[in-house]
Amino acid sequence: MTLTGNWSYPTAIRFGAGRIKELAEACAQAGITRPLLATDRGLADLPITKATLDIMEAAGLGRGLFSEVDPNPNEKNLEAGIAAYKAGGHDGVIAFGGGSGLDLAKMIAFMAGQTRPVWDFEDIGDWWTRADADAIAPIVAVPTTAGTGSEVGRASVITNSETHVKKIIFHPKVLPAVVICDPELTVGMPPAITAGTGLDAFAHCVESFSSPHYHPMSQGIALEGMRLVKDYLPRAYKDGNDIEARAQMMSAAMMGATAFQKGLGAIHALSHPVGSLFNTHHGTTNAVFMPAVLEFNADAIRERFDHAAAYMDIKGGFDGFRAFVQDLNDELGIPRRISEFGVTEDRIPEMAAMAVEDPSCGGNPVKLTVENLTGLYKASL
């Protein structure tokens, strides 16, 4: 099977090895003539970024670059990005990188033409209607990891640098107009990042599949996404040059982000405060919480994961699935305890208070309270 395709769900996607060469065509399709390539600091000087800038320059698109993006991007990064966008006279954004770079880049395109502060567009009710939709710049997304799936998302996660609370900023037009998924761009990811980003995709699928909300399309996507991670993440971790595994993981990442329209849950609610306060890798943090959250939700999700386990060729139904998750974490070098991130018991009340306010709580099959979130933090400490 040739892992190449042109898809139109949930947006226009050019999928396949080597397709970064089509960047100029993608920009033209999106109506961009002077893009700003926005990425994170770690990628700015890497060969894949320089090669992409060369492609832009050769096509007459310039070499506009912004890379002042933290691992957990905040409003200060956003302000700097908007300033660079306006100073360069750009008319669109190439969102390039992992979840942090993609999220911040999408917000530059969203906020460059707005007059209200970014927090006014938090994903609450119809707050997105406050935005001037005509002022949102077009986006071409180019993921370089296989994890968040932000390239097919209509929102970004931005951390408030003063409160350390992560906020989801949403607008339908934040969905990139064109996505280029080129698995060759992920070959250089080190094993630890391959593991953390891949398990982020897995967490999206697991939580979407667990969510009680009715969305059978998302349910089916989440199920197949889990299978792809099971079959291909260990391969990508062991051999970063395995292009088939890299491609399948890029698909799984997009599937997870598409599926979580159905809702996330306690894994993300617990993870966000840890990431905000201790600057941990998001996907890795999700992975640490996953076994405890599966056990916490067991009574509500056992039957559906009995079916999922059978589909994924895991023996033992739900119990076998939960054991598989811990074994996978161990195989990929994921810590078993959040104390390994520097988290101490005295910070748990603060984190639990933050977690109960997280929008992810709404997708959990069991109601989340400060008390049971506190218990989950202690169980994972």
Coordinates of C-alpha atoms in Angstrom, one line a residue:
M1 CA 0.0 0.0 0.0
T2 CA 1.3 3.4 -1.0
L3 CA 0.9 5.8 2.0
T4 CA 0.2 8.9 -0.2
G5 CA -3.1 10.7 -0.6
N6 CA -5.1 13.9 -1.0
W7 CA -7.8 14.1 1.5
S8 CA -10.5 16.7 2.2
Y9 CA -11.4 15.8 5.8
P10 CA -11.5 17.7 8.0
T11 CA -9.6 20.1 5.7
A12 CA -7.5 19.8 2.6
I13 CA -4.6 17.5 3.4
R14 CA -1.6 16.6 1.2
F15 CA -0.2 13.4 2.7
G16 CA 2.9 11.5 1.8
A17 CA 6.7 11.4 1.9
G18 CA 8.4 14.3 0.1
R19 CA 5.3 16.5 -0.2
I20 CA 6.9 19.4 1.6
K21 CA 8.1 20.3 -1.9
E22 CA 4.4 21.3 -2.6
L23 CA 4.5 24.1 -0.1
A24 CA 4.3 26.9 -2.7
E25 CA 1.3 25.2 -4.3
A26 CA -0.3 24.9 -0.8
C27 CA 0.3 28.6 -0.1
A28 CA -1.3 29.5 -3.5
Q29 CA -4.3 27.3 -2.7
A30 CA -4.7 29.1 0.6
G31 CA -4.3 32.5 -1.0
I32 CA -1.0 33.3 0.7
T33 CA 1.7 35.3 -1.2
R34 CA 4.0 36.5 1.7
P35 CA 3.8 33.9 4.5
L36 CA 5.4 34.0 8.0
L37 CA 6.8 30.6 8.9
A38 CA 6.1 30.3 12.7
T39 CA 7.8 27.6 14.7
D40 CA 9.4 26.9 18.0
R41 CA 13.0 27.8 19.1
G42 CA 14.2 24.2 18.9
L43 CA 13.3 23.8 15.2
A44 CA 14.5 27.2 14.0
D45 CA 18.0 26.2 13.1
L46 CA 17.4 22.6 12.1
P47 CA 18.0 21.4 8.5
I48 CA 14.3 20.7 7.9
T49 CA 13.4 24.3 8.7
K50 CA 16.2 25.7 6.6
A51 CA 15.2 23.5 3.7
T52 CA 11.6 24.7 4.0
L53 CA 12.7 28.3 4.0
D54 CA 14.7 27.6 0.9
I55 CA 11.5 26.2 -0.8
M56 CA 9.7 29.4 0.2
E57 CA 12.4 31.6 -1.1
A58 CA 12.8 29.8 -4.4
A59 CA 9.0 30.2 -5.0
G60 CA 9.2 34.0 -4.3
L61 CA 7.5 33.7 -1.0
G62 CA 10.4 35.2 1.1
R63 CA 12.0 33.7 4.2
G64 CA 9.9 35.2 6.9
L65 CA 10.6 33.3 10.2
F66 CA 9.3 33.6 13.7
S67 CA 10.5 31.2 16.4
E68 CA 10.1 32.8 19.8
V69 CA 7.8 30.0 21.0
D70 CA 8.0 28.3 24.4
P71 CA 7.2 24.6 25.0
N72 CA 3.9 25.8 26.6
P73 CA 3.2 28.9 24.4
N74 CA 1.8 32.0 26.2
E75 CA 0.4 35.4 25.4
K76 CA 3.8 37.0 25.4
N77 CA 5.0 34.7 22.6
L78 CA 1.8 35.6 20.8
E79 CA 2.4 39.3 21.1
A80 CA 5.9 38.9 19.7
G81 CA 4.6 36.8 16.9
I82 CA 1.9 39.3 16.0
A83 CA 4.5 42.1 16.0
A84 CA 6.7 40.1 13.6
Y85 CA 3.7 39.3 11.4
K86 CA 2.8 43.0 11.0
A87 CA 6.4 44.2 10.7
G88 CA 7.0 41.8 7.8
G89 CA 3.8 42.7 5.9
H90 CA 2.7 39.1 5.9
D91 CA -0.6 37.9 4.5
G92 CA -0.7 34.4 6.0
V93 CA 1.0 31.9 8.3
I94 CA 2.8 28.6 7.7
A95 CA 2.4 26.8 11.0
F96 CA 5.5 24.6 11.2
G97 CA 6.5 22.1 14.0
G98 CA 5.0 20.2 16.9
G99 CA 2.0 21.2 19.0
S100 CA 3.5 24.3 20.5
G101 CA 4.6 25.8 17.2
L102 CA 1.4 24.9 15.5
D103 CA -0.8 26.3 18.3
L104 CA 1.1 29.6 18.5
A105 CA 1.3 30.0 14.7
K106 CA -2.5 29.5 14.4
M107 CA -3.0 32.2 17.0
I108 CA -0.8 34.6 15.2
A109 CA -3.0 34.2 12.1
F110 CA -6.1 34.5 14.2
M111 CA -5.2 37.5 16.4
A112 CA -3.2 39.7 14.0
G113 CA -6.4 41.4 12.9
Q114 CA -8.4 41.4 16.1
T115 CA -8.9 44.3 18.5
R116 CA -9.9 42.3 21.6
P117 CA -7.5 40.4 23.9
V118 CA -7.0 36.7 23.1
W119 CA -8.7 35.6 26.4
D120 CA -12.0 37.0 25.0
F121 CA -12.1 34.1 22.6
E122 CA -11.8 31.3 25.0
D123 CA -13.8 28.2 24.1
I124 CA -16.8 29.0 26.2
G125 CA -20.3 29.1 24.7
D126 CA -20.3 31.3 21.6
W127 CA -17.4 33.6 22.6
W128 CA -15.8 32.8 19.2
T129 CA -18.5 34.9 17.6
R130 CA -16.8 38.0 19.1
A131 CA -14.0 37.7 16.6
D132 CA -13.8 39.5 13.3
A133 CA -13.8 36.5 11.0
D134 CA -12.8 38.5 8.0
A135 CA -9.6 39.6 9.7
I136 CA -8.3 36.0 10.3
A137 CA -5.4 35.3 8.1
P138 CA -5.1 32.0 6.1
I139 CA -3.0 29.1 7.5
V140 CA -1.0 26.3 5.9
A141 CA 0.0 23.7 8.6
V142 CA 3.1 21.5 8.3
P143 CA 3.5 19.2 11.3
T144 CA 6.9 17.9 12.2
T145 CA 5.8 15.6 15.0
A146 CA 3.1 13.0 15.2
G147 CA 1.2 13.9 18.3
T148 CA -1.2 16.8 19.0
G149 CA -2.9 16.8 15.6
S150 CA -3.1 20.6 15.9
E151 CA -2.8 20.8 12.1
V152 CA -6.4 19.7 11.8
G153 CA -7.7 21.5 14.9
R154 CA -9.9 24.6 15.2
A155 CA -8.3 25.7 18.5
S156 CA -5.0 26.4 20.2
V157 CA -3.9 26.0 23.8
I158 CA -2.3 29.1 25.2
T159 CA -1.0 29.5 28.7
N160 CA -1.6 32.6 30.7
S161 CA 1.8 33.6 31.9
E162 CA 0.5 35.3 35.0
T163 CA -1.9 32.6 36.3
H164 CA -0.2 29.6 34.6
V165 CA -3.6 28.4 33.5
K166 CA -4.0 26.9 30.0
K167 CA -6.8 28.3 28.0
I168 CA -8.4 26.8 24.8
I169 CA -8.9 29.5 22.2
F170 CA -11.4 28.5 19.5
H171 CA -12.6 29.7 16.1
P172 CA -13.8 27.6 13.1
K173 CA -11.5 29.6 10.8
V174 CA -8.4 28.7 12.8
L175 CA -8.6 25.3 11.0
P176 CA -5.7 25.5 8.5
A177 CA -6.8 25.8 4.9
V178 CA -4.2 23.3 3.7
V179 CA -2.1 20.7 5.6
I180 CA 1.1 19.1 4.3
C181 CA 1.8 15.9 6.2
D182 CA 5.2 14.7 5.1
P183 CA 6.5 11.8 7.3
E184 CA 10.1 12.5 6.2
L185 CA 10.0 15.7 8.4
T186 CA 9.5 13.5 11.5
V187 CA 12.5 11.2 10.9
G188 CA 14.8 13.3 13.0
M189 CA 12.7 13.3 16.1
P190 CA 14.6 11.7 19.0
P191 CA 13.1 8.6 20.6
A192 CA 11.8 10.4 23.7
I193 CA 9.9 13.0 21.6
T194 CA 8.6 10.3 19.3
A195 CA 7.2 8.5 22.4
G196 CA 5.7 11.5 24.1
T197 CA 4.1 12.9 21.0
G198 CA 2.8 9.5 19.9
L199 CA 1.3 8.9 23.3
D200 CA -0.4 12.3 23.1
A201 CA -2.1 11.0 20.0
F202 CA -3.0 7.9 21.8
A203 CA -4.5 9.8 24.8
H204 CA -6.7 11.8 22.4
C205 CA -8.0 8.6 21.0
V206 CA -8.5 6.9 24.3
E207 CA -10.3 9.9 25.9
S208 CA -12.5 10.4 22.8
F209 CA -13.4 6.7 22.9
S210 CA -14.2 7.0 26.6
S211 CA -16.3 10.1 26.3
P212 CA -20.1 9.5 26.9
H213 CA -21.1 12.1 24.3
Y214 CA -22.9 10.9 21.1
H215 CA -20.6 11.1 18.1
P216 CA -20.3 7.8 16.3
M217 CA -18.0 9.2 13.6
S218 CA -15.5 10.3 16.2
Q219 CA -15.9 7.0 18.0
G220 CA -14.9 5.1 14.9
I221 CA -11.9 7.3 14.2
A222 CA -10.7 7.0 17.8
L223 CA -10.8 3.2 17.6
E224 CA -8.7 3.0 14.5
G225 CA -6.3 5.7 15.8
M226 CA -5.7 3.6 18.9
R227 CA -4.9 0.6 16.7
L228 CA -2.4 2.5 14.6
V229 CA -0.6 3.7 17.7
K230 CA -0.4 0.2 19.1
D231 CA 1.0 -1.2 15.9
Y232 CA 3.3 1.6 14.8
L233 CA 4.5 3.7 17.7
P234 CA 6.9 1.0 19.0
R235 CA 8.3 0.7 15.5
A236 CA 8.9 4.5 15.1
Y237 CA 10.4 4.6 18.6
K238 CA 12.9 1.8 17.8
D239 CA 13.8 2.9 14.3
G240 CA 13.2 6.6 13.5
N241 CA 13.9 6.0 9.8
D242 CA 10.9 3.6 9.5
I243 CA 8.9 5.8 7.1
E244 CA 5.9 3.5 7.1
A245 CA 5.7 3.7 10.9
R246 CA 6.3 7.5 10.8
A247 CA 3.5 7.9 8.2
Q248 CA 1.0 5.8 10.1
M249 CA 1.7 7.8 13.3
M250 CA 1.1 11.1 11.4
S251 CA -2.3 9.6 10.5
A252 CA -3.0 8.6 14.0
A253 CA -2.2 12.1 15.3
M254 CA -4.7 13.7 12.9
M255 CA -7.2 11.1 13.8
G256 CA -6.9 11.8 17.5
A257 CA -7.4 15.5 17.0
T258 CA -10.4 14.9 14.8
A259 CA -11.9 12.4 17.2
F260 CA -11.7 14.6 20.3
Q261 CA -14.5 16.7 19.0
K262 CA -16.3 14.1 21.1
G263 CA -14.5 15.3 24.2
L264 CA -11.5 14.8 26.3
G265 CA -11.3 13.9 30.0
A266 CA -9.4 13.5 33.2
I267 CA -6.1 12.7 31.5
H268 CA -5.9 16.2 29.9
A269 CA -7.5 17.9 32.9
L270 CA -4.8 16.5 35.2
S271 CA -2.0 17.1 32.7
H272 CA -2.5 20.7 31.9
P273 CA -1.7 22.1 35.4
V274 CA 1.4 20.0 35.6
G275 CA 2.6 21.3 32.2
S276 CA 1.8 24.9 33.2
L277 CA 3.5 24.8 36.5
F278 CA 6.4 22.4 35.8
N279 CA 6.9 23.0 32.1
T280 CA 6.7 19.3 31.3
H281 CA 6.2 17.7 27.9
H282 CA 2.4 17.5 27.3
G283 CA 2.2 14.1 25.7
T284 CA 4.6 12.5 28.2
T285 CA 2.6 13.9 31.1
N286 CA -0.6 12.6 29.6
A287 CA 0.9 9.1 29.3
V288 CA 1.8 9.1 33.0
F289 CA -1.8 9.7 34.0
M290 CA -3.4 7.3 31.6
P291 CA -3.3 4.1 33.6
A292 CA -4.7 5.7 36.7
V293 CA -7.5 7.5 34.8
L294 CA -8.5 4.3 33.0
E295 CA -8.8 2.6 36.3
F296 CA -10.8 5.5 37.7
N297 CA -13.3 5.4 34.8
A298 CA -13.3 1.5 34.7
D299 CA -17.0 1.0 35.6
A300 CA -18.2 3.5 33.0
I301 CA -15.9 2.3 30.1
R302 CA -15.3 -1.3 30.7
E303 CA -17.7 -2.7 28.1
R304 CA -16.6 -0.4 25.3
F305 CA -12.9 -1.2 25.9
D306 CA -13.7 -4.9 25.9
H307 CA -14.7 -4.4 22.3
A308 CA -11.8 -2.1 21.6
A309 CA -9.3 -4.6 23.0
A310 CA -10.7 -7.3 20.7
Y311 CA -10.4 -5.1 17.7
M312 CA -6.8 -4.2 18.6
D313 CA -6.0 -7.9 19.2
I314 CA -5.3 -7.4 22.9
K315 CA -6.4 -10.3 25.1
G316 CA -8.3 -9.7 28.4
G317 CA -10.8 -7.0 27.5
F318 CA -10.6 -3.8 29.5
D319 CA -8.1 -5.2 32.0
G320 CA -5.9 -6.4 29.2
F321 CA -6.1 -3.0 27.6
R322 CA -5.1 -1.2 30.8
A323 CA -2.2 -3.6 31.3
F324 CA -1.1 -2.9 27.7
V325 CA -1.1 0.8 28.3
Q326 CA 1.3 0.5 31.2
D327 CA 3.5 -1.9 29.3
L328 CA 3.6 0.5 26.4
N329 CA 4.6 3.3 28.7
D330 CA 7.3 1.2 30.1
E331 CA 8.6 0.1 26.7
L332 CA 8.8 3.7 25.6
G333 CA 10.6 5.0 28.7
I334 CA 7.7 6.9 30.2
P335 CA 8.0 7.7 33.9
R336 CA 5.6 6.0 36.2
R337 CA 5.2 8.9 38.6
I338 CA 4.7 12.6 38.3
S339 CA 7.2 13.1 41.1
E340 CA 9.8 12.4 38.5
F341 CA 8.8 15.7 37.0
G342 CA 9.5 17.5 40.3
V343 CA 5.9 17.5 41.4
T344 CA 5.5 17.4 45.2
E345 CA 2.5 16.6 47.3
D346 CA 2.1 20.2 48.6
R347 CA 1.3 21.4 45.0
I348 CA -1.6 19.0 44.6
P349 CA -4.3 21.2 46.0
E350 CA -3.3 24.0 43.7
M351 CA -3.2 21.7 40.7
A352 CA -6.6 20.1 41.6
A353 CA -8.2 23.5 41.8
M354 CA -6.8 24.3 38.3
A355 CA -7.8 20.9 36.9
V356 CA -11.4 21.1 37.9
E357 CA -11.8 24.2 35.9
D358 CA -10.3 22.7 32.8
P359 CA -12.7 22.3 29.8
S360 CA -11.5 18.7 29.3
C361 CA -13.4 17.7 32.4
G362 CA -16.7 17.9 30.5
G363 CA -15.8 14.8 28.4
N364 CA -14.9 12.5 31.2
P365 CA -17.4 9.6 31.7
V366 CA -17.3 10.1 35.5
K367 CA -18.0 13.5 37.0
L368 CA -14.8 15.2 38.1
T369 CA -14.5 17.1 41.4
V370 CA -11.6 18.6 43.3
E371 CA -11.8 15.6 45.6
N372 CA -11.4 12.9 43.0
L373 CA -8.9 14.9 41.0
T374 CA -6.9 15.2 44.1
G375 CA -7.1 11.4 44.5
L376 CA -5.8 10.9 41.0
Y377 CA -2.9 13.2 41.5
K378 CA -1.9 11.3 44.7
A379 CA -2.3 8.0 42.9
S380 CA 0.1 9.2 40.2
L381 CA 2.6 10.9 42.6

